[in-house]
Short mmCIF file of C-alpha atoms in Angstrom, two decimals:
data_model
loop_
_atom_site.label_atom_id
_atom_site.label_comp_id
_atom_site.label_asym_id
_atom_site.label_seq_id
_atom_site.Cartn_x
_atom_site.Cartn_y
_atom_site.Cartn_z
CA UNK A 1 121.17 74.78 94.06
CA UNK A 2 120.20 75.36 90.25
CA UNK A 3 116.49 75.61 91.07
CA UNK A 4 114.30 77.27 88.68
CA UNK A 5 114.49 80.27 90.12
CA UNK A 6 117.73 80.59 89.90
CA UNK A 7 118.43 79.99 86.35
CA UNK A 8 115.25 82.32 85.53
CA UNK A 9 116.76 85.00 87.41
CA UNK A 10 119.55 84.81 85.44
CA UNK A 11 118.20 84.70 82.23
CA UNK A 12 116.34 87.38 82.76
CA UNK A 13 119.43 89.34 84.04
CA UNK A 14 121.26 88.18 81.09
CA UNK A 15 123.06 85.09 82.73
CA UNK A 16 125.16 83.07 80.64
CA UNK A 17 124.63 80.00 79.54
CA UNK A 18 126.81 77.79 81.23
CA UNK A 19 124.86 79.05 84.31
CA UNK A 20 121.88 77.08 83.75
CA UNK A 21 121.58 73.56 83.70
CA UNK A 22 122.72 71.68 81.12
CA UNK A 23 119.84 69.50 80.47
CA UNK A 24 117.97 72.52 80.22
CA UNK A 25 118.15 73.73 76.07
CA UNK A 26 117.12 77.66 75.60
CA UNK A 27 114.04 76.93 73.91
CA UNK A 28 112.68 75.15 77.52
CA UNK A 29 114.41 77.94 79.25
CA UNK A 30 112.05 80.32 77.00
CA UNK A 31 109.28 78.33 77.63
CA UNK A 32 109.55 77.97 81.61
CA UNK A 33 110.02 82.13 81.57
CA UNK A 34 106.92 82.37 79.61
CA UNK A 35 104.65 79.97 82.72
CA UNK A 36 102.58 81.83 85.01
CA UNK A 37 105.09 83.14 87.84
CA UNK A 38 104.85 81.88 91.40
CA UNK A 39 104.87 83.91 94.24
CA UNK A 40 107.96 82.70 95.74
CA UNK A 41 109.33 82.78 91.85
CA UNK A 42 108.28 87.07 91.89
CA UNK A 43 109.53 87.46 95.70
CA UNK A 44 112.97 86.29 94.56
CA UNK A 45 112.65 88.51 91.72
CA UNK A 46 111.47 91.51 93.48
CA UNK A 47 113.91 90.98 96.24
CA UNK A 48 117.22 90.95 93.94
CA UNK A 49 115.89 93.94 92.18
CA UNK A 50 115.11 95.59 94.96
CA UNK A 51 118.70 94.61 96.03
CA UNK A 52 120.20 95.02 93.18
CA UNK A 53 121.93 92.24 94.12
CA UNK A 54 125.63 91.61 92.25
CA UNK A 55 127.80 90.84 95.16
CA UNK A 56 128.59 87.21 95.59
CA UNK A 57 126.61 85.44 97.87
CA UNK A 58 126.76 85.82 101.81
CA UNK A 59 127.70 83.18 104.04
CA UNK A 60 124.82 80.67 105.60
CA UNK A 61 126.33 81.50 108.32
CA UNK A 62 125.45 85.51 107.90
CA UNK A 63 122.02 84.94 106.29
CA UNK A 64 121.01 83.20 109.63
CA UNK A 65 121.93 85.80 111.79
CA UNK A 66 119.66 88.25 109.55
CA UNK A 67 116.73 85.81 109.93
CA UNK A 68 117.81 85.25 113.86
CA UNK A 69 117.64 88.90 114.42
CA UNK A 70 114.03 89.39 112.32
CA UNK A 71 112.86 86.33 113.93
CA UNK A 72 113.33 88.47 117.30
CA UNK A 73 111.62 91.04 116.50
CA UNK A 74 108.38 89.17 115.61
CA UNK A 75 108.28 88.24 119.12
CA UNK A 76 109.33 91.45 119.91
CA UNK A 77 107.42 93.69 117.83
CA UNK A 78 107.72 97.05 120.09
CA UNK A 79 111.39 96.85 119.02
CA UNK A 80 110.60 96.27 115.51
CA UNK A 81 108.55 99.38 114.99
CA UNK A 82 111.11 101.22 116.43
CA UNK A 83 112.60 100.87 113.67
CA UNK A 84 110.17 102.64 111.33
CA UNK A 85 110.09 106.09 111.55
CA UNK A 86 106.68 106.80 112.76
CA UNK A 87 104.85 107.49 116.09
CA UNK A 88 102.89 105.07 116.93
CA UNK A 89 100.09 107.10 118.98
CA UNK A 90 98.79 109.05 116.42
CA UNK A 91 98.09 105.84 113.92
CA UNK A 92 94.62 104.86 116.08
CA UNK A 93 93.65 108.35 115.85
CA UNK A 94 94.82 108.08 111.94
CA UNK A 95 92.60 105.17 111.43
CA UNK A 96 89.11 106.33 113.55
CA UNK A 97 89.15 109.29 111.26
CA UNK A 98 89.26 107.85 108.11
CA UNK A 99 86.92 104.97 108.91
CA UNK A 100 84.39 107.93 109.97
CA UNK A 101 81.46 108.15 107.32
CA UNK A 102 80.03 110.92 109.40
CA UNK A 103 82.82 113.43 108.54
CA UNK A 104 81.84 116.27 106.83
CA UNK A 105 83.79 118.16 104.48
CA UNK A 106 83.72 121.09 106.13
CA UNK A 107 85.14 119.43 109.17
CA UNK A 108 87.84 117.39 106.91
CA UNK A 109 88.79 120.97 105.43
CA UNK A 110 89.54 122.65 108.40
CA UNK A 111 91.41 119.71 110.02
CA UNK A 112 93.47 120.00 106.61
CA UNK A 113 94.05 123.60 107.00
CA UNK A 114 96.38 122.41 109.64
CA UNK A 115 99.14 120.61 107.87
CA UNK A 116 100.58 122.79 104.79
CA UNK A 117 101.89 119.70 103.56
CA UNK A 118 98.26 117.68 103.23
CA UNK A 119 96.92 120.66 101.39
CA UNK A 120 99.50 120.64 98.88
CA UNK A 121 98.81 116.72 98.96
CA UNK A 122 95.04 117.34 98.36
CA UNK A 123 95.23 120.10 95.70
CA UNK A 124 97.64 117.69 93.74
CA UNK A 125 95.39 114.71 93.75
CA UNK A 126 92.49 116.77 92.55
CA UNK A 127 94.74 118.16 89.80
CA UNK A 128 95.77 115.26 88.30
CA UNK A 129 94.88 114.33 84.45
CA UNK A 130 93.22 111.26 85.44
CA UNK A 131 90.48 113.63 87.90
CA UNK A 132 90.65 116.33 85.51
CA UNK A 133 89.85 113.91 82.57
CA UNK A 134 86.94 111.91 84.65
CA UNK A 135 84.87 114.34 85.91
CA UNK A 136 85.26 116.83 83.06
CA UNK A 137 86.67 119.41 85.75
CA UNK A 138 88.02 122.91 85.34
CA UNK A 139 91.90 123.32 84.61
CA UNK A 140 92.89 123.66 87.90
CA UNK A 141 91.00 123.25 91.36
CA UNK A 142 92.56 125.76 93.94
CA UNK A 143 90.13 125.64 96.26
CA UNK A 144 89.93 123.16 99.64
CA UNK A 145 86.15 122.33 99.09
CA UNK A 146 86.12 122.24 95.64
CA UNK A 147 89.18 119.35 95.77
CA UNK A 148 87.34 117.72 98.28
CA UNK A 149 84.46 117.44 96.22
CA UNK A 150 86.16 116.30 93.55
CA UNK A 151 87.76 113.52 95.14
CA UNK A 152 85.27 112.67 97.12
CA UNK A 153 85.20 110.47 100.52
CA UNK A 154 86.61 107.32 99.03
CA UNK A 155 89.18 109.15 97.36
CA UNK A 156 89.79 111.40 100.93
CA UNK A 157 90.77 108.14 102.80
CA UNK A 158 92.69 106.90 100.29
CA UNK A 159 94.73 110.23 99.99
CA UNK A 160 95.00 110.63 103.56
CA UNK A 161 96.07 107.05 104.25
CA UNK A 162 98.99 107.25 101.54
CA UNK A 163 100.32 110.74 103.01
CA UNK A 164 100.07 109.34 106.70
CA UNK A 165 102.19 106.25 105.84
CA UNK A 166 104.63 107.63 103.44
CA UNK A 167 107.09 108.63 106.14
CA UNK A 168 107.14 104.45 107.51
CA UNK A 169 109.66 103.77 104.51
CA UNK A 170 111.26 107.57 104.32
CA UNK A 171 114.24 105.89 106.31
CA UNK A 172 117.89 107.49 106.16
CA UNK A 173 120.50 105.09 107.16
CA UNK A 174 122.66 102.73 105.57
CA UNK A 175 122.97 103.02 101.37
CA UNK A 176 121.07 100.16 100.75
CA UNK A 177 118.03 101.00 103.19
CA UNK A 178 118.17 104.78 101.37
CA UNK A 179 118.14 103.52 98.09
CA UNK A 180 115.43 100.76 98.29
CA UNK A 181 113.11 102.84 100.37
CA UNK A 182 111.51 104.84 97.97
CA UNK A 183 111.28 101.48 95.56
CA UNK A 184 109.16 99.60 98.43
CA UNK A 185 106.86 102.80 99.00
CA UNK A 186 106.16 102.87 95.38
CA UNK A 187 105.00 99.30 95.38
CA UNK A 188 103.05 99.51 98.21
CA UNK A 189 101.10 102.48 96.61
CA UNK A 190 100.30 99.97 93.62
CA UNK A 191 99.97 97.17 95.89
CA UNK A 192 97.31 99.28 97.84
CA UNK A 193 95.50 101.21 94.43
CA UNK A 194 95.39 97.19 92.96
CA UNK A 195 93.70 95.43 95.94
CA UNK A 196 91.41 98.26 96.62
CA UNK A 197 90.33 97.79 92.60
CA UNK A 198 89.94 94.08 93.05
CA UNK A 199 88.70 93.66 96.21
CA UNK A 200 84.73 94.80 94.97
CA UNK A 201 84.70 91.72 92.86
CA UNK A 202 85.93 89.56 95.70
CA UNK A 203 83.54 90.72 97.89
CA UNK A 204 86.05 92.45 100.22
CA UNK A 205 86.22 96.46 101.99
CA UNK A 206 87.95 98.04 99.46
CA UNK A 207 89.58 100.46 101.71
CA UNK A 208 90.85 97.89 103.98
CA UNK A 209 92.41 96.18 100.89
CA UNK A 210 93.96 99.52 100.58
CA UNK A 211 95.23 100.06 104.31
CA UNK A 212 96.70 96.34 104.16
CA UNK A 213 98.45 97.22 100.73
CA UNK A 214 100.16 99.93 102.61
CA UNK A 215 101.02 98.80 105.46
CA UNK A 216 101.54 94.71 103.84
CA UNK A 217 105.44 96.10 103.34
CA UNK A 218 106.70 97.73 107.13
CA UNK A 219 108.29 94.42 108.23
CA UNK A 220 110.15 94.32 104.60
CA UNK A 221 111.48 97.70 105.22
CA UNK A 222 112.69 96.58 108.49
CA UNK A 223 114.33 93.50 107.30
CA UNK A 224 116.12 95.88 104.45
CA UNK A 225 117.45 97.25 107.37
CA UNK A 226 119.14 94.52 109.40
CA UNK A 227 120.52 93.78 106.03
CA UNK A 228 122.10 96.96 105.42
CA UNK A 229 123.09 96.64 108.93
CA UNK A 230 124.55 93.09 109.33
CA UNK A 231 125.76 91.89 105.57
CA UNK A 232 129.24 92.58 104.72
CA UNK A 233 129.92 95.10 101.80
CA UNK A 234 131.84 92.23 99.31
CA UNK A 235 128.86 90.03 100.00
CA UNK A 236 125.16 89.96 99.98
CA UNK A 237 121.95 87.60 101.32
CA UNK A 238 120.54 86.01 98.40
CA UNK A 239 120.34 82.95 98.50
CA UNK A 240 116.18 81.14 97.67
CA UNK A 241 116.15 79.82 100.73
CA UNK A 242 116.60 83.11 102.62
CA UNK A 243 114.60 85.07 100.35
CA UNK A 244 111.88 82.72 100.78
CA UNK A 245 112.41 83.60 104.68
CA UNK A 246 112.83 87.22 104.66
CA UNK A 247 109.40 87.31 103.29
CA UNK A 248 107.72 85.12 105.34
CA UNK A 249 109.10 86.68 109.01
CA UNK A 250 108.91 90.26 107.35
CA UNK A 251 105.11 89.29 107.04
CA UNK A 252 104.81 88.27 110.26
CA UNK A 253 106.29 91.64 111.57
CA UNK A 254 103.87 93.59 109.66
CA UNK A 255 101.16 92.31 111.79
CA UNK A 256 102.72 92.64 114.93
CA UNK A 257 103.49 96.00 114.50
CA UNK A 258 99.28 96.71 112.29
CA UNK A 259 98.40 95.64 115.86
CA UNK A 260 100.26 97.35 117.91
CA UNK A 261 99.34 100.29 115.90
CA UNK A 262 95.59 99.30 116.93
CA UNK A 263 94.69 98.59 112.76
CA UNK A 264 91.42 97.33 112.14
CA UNK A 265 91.30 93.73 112.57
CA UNK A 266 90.26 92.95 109.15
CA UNK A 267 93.36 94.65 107.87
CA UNK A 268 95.77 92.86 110.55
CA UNK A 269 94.31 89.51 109.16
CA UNK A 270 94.34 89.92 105.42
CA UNK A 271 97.73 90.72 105.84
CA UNK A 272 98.88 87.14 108.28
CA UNK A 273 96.61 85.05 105.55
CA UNK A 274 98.11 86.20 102.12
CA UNK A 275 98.97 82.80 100.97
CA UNK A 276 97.51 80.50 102.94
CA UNK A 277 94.74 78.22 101.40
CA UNK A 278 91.61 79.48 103.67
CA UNK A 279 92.45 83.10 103.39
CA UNK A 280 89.19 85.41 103.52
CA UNK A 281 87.91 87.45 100.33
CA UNK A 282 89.81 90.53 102.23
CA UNK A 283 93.59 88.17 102.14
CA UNK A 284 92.57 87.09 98.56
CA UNK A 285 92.58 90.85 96.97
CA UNK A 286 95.60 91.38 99.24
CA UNK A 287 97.70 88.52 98.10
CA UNK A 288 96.42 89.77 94.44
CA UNK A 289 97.50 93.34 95.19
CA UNK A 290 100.60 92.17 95.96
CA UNK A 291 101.49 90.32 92.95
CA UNK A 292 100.09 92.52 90.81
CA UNK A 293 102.33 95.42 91.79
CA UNK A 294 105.46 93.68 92.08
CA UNK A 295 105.09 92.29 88.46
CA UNK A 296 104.37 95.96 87.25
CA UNK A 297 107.45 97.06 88.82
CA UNK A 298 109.50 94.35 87.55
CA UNK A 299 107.63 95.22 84.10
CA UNK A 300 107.99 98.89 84.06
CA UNK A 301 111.97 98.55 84.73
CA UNK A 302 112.05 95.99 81.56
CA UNK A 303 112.95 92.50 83.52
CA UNK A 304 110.23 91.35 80.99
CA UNK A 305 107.35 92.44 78.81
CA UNK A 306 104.13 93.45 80.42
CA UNK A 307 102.30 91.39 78.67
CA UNK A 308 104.55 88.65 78.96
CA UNK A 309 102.58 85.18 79.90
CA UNK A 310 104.77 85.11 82.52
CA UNK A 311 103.26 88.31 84.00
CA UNK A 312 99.16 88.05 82.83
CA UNK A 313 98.63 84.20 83.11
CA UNK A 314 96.04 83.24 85.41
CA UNK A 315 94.79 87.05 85.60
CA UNK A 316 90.94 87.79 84.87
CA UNK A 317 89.67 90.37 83.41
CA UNK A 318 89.19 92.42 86.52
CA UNK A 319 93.26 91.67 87.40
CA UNK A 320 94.04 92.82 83.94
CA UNK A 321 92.51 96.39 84.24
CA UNK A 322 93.84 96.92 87.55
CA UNK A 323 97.68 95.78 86.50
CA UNK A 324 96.79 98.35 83.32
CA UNK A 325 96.27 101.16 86.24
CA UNK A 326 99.66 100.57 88.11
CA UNK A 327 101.66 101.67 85.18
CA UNK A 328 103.86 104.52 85.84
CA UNK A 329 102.52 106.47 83.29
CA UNK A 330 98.93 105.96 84.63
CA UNK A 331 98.69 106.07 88.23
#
């Protein structure tokens, strides 16, 4: 099917002409490219990047058993987050503490102390140009208080929250899960930086924007999975149809397994409403989270100009500066 995804895709990837249609002249094809993109448009995008997708194209017959298999594990969700290399007990403990405004940080210090790992985390953070730059702060903070202070408690959670959920896409298994791992985790950072910019002006919690921006992607890591798993190695999944899928159930997984992980509720929602027409303020910065981090990773690896119209049309202001802050060079 030559829909106009597909002959974007592969302009964009350098296609050849006799790929696209032939009613289609390269001055509409540079004109469709240059129309605000869709979300199913940026999926397909993000997905074959993320794929890196040259193969020729699977069987129906094998895409269906992928989405059979994911489809299981949304009714089965204990089996899906097996999957994901994290313990599930400690995430309600993970999630009262950070929602605590009552902790001090004295107390947050010494429960630090404990992990060598989240005070090299925390010392980092606070040492970072864009902290040092801000609050017109020393060279170099080297002290646990001193960082704390810096960052302060909206900048704690956020820390904490990223370090805690890192290890959910640290997966090492099949080539393709290893190599597409650490891409995912890096849009979820910006997916979870850009909703919790947005979500002020939308009237949502920006912290829960930035819980559901990192946990918006653990059914897509374990759909990368069953791929790597189940697709032959002279042929891969790519087809609109199943892309369009893959997102949709991987969704779905994500907040089976937020609630089996006891997540707030506001954070289990946003993440089920992304894209539908009702969605609450907390959905809406999701949903703008989402596309605003894919597009800066499809940017920032050249599939098109950042300020292509492609990429800012329809964005406000407010959109703008946050898709400014997800470039590599600034976050």
């Amino acid at each position: 099917m030559d829909s106009k995804m597909g002959w974007i895709g592969k302009l964009l990837n350098g296609g050849d002409e006799k790929s696209k249609p032939a009613a289609v002249s390269a001055a509409a094809a540079a004109e469709a490219v240059r129309q605000p993109a869709t979300i199913t448009e940026i999926d397909a995008m993000y997905y074959r990047w993320l794929a890196a997708a040259s193969a020729a194209q699977a069987p129906e017959q094998t895409e269906q058993q992928i989405l059979d298999e994911l489809a299981r594990l949304v009714r089965e969700p204990i089996a899906g987050a097996a999957l994901v290399p994290r313990i599930p007990a400690i995430i309600p403990q993970l999630m009262r503490t950070l929602q605590d405004e009552n902790m001090s940080a004295a107390k947050l210090s010494a429960q630090l102390a404990q992990d060598v790992l989240l005070v090299a985390e925390v010392y980092r953070e606070a040492n970072r140009p864009c902290y040092q730059s801000r609050y017109n702060a020393s060279p170099s903070i080297n002290n646990m208080d001193g960082a704390i202070m810096l960052l302060g408690q909206n900048g704690m959670r956020m820390l904490l929250a990223r370090v805690a959920f890192r290890p959910i896409v640290s997966m090492q298994s099949g080539g393709l899960t290893v190599r597409t791992a650490p891409l995912i985790w890096r849009q979820s950072e910006k997916c979870a930086l850009a909703a919790s910019l947005v979500a002020p002006a939308m009237h949502a919690n920006a912290f829960d924007a930035y819980l559901a921006g990192l946990m918006a992607n653990v059914g897509l890591v374990v759909a990368f999975r069953l791929i790597d798993q189940m697709h032959a190695p002279d042929v891969f999944p790519q087809s609109d149809a199943f892309i369009a899928q893959v997102f949709a159930q991987a969704r779905i997984l994500s907040v089976r397994i937020a609630e089996l992980w006891e997540f707030p509720q506001s954070v289990t929602r946003a993440i089920g409403q992304v894209g539908q027409a009702d969605a609450d303020p907390q959905a809406q910065a999701l949903a703008l989270g989402e596309r605003l981090s894919k597009l800066r990773m499809l940017a920032d690896t050249g599939r098109f100009p950042a300020d292509d119209p492609f990429v800012t049309s329809g964005l406000d202001k407010n959109a703008l500066l946050a898709f400014g802050k997800l470039a590599d060079d600034e976050d």
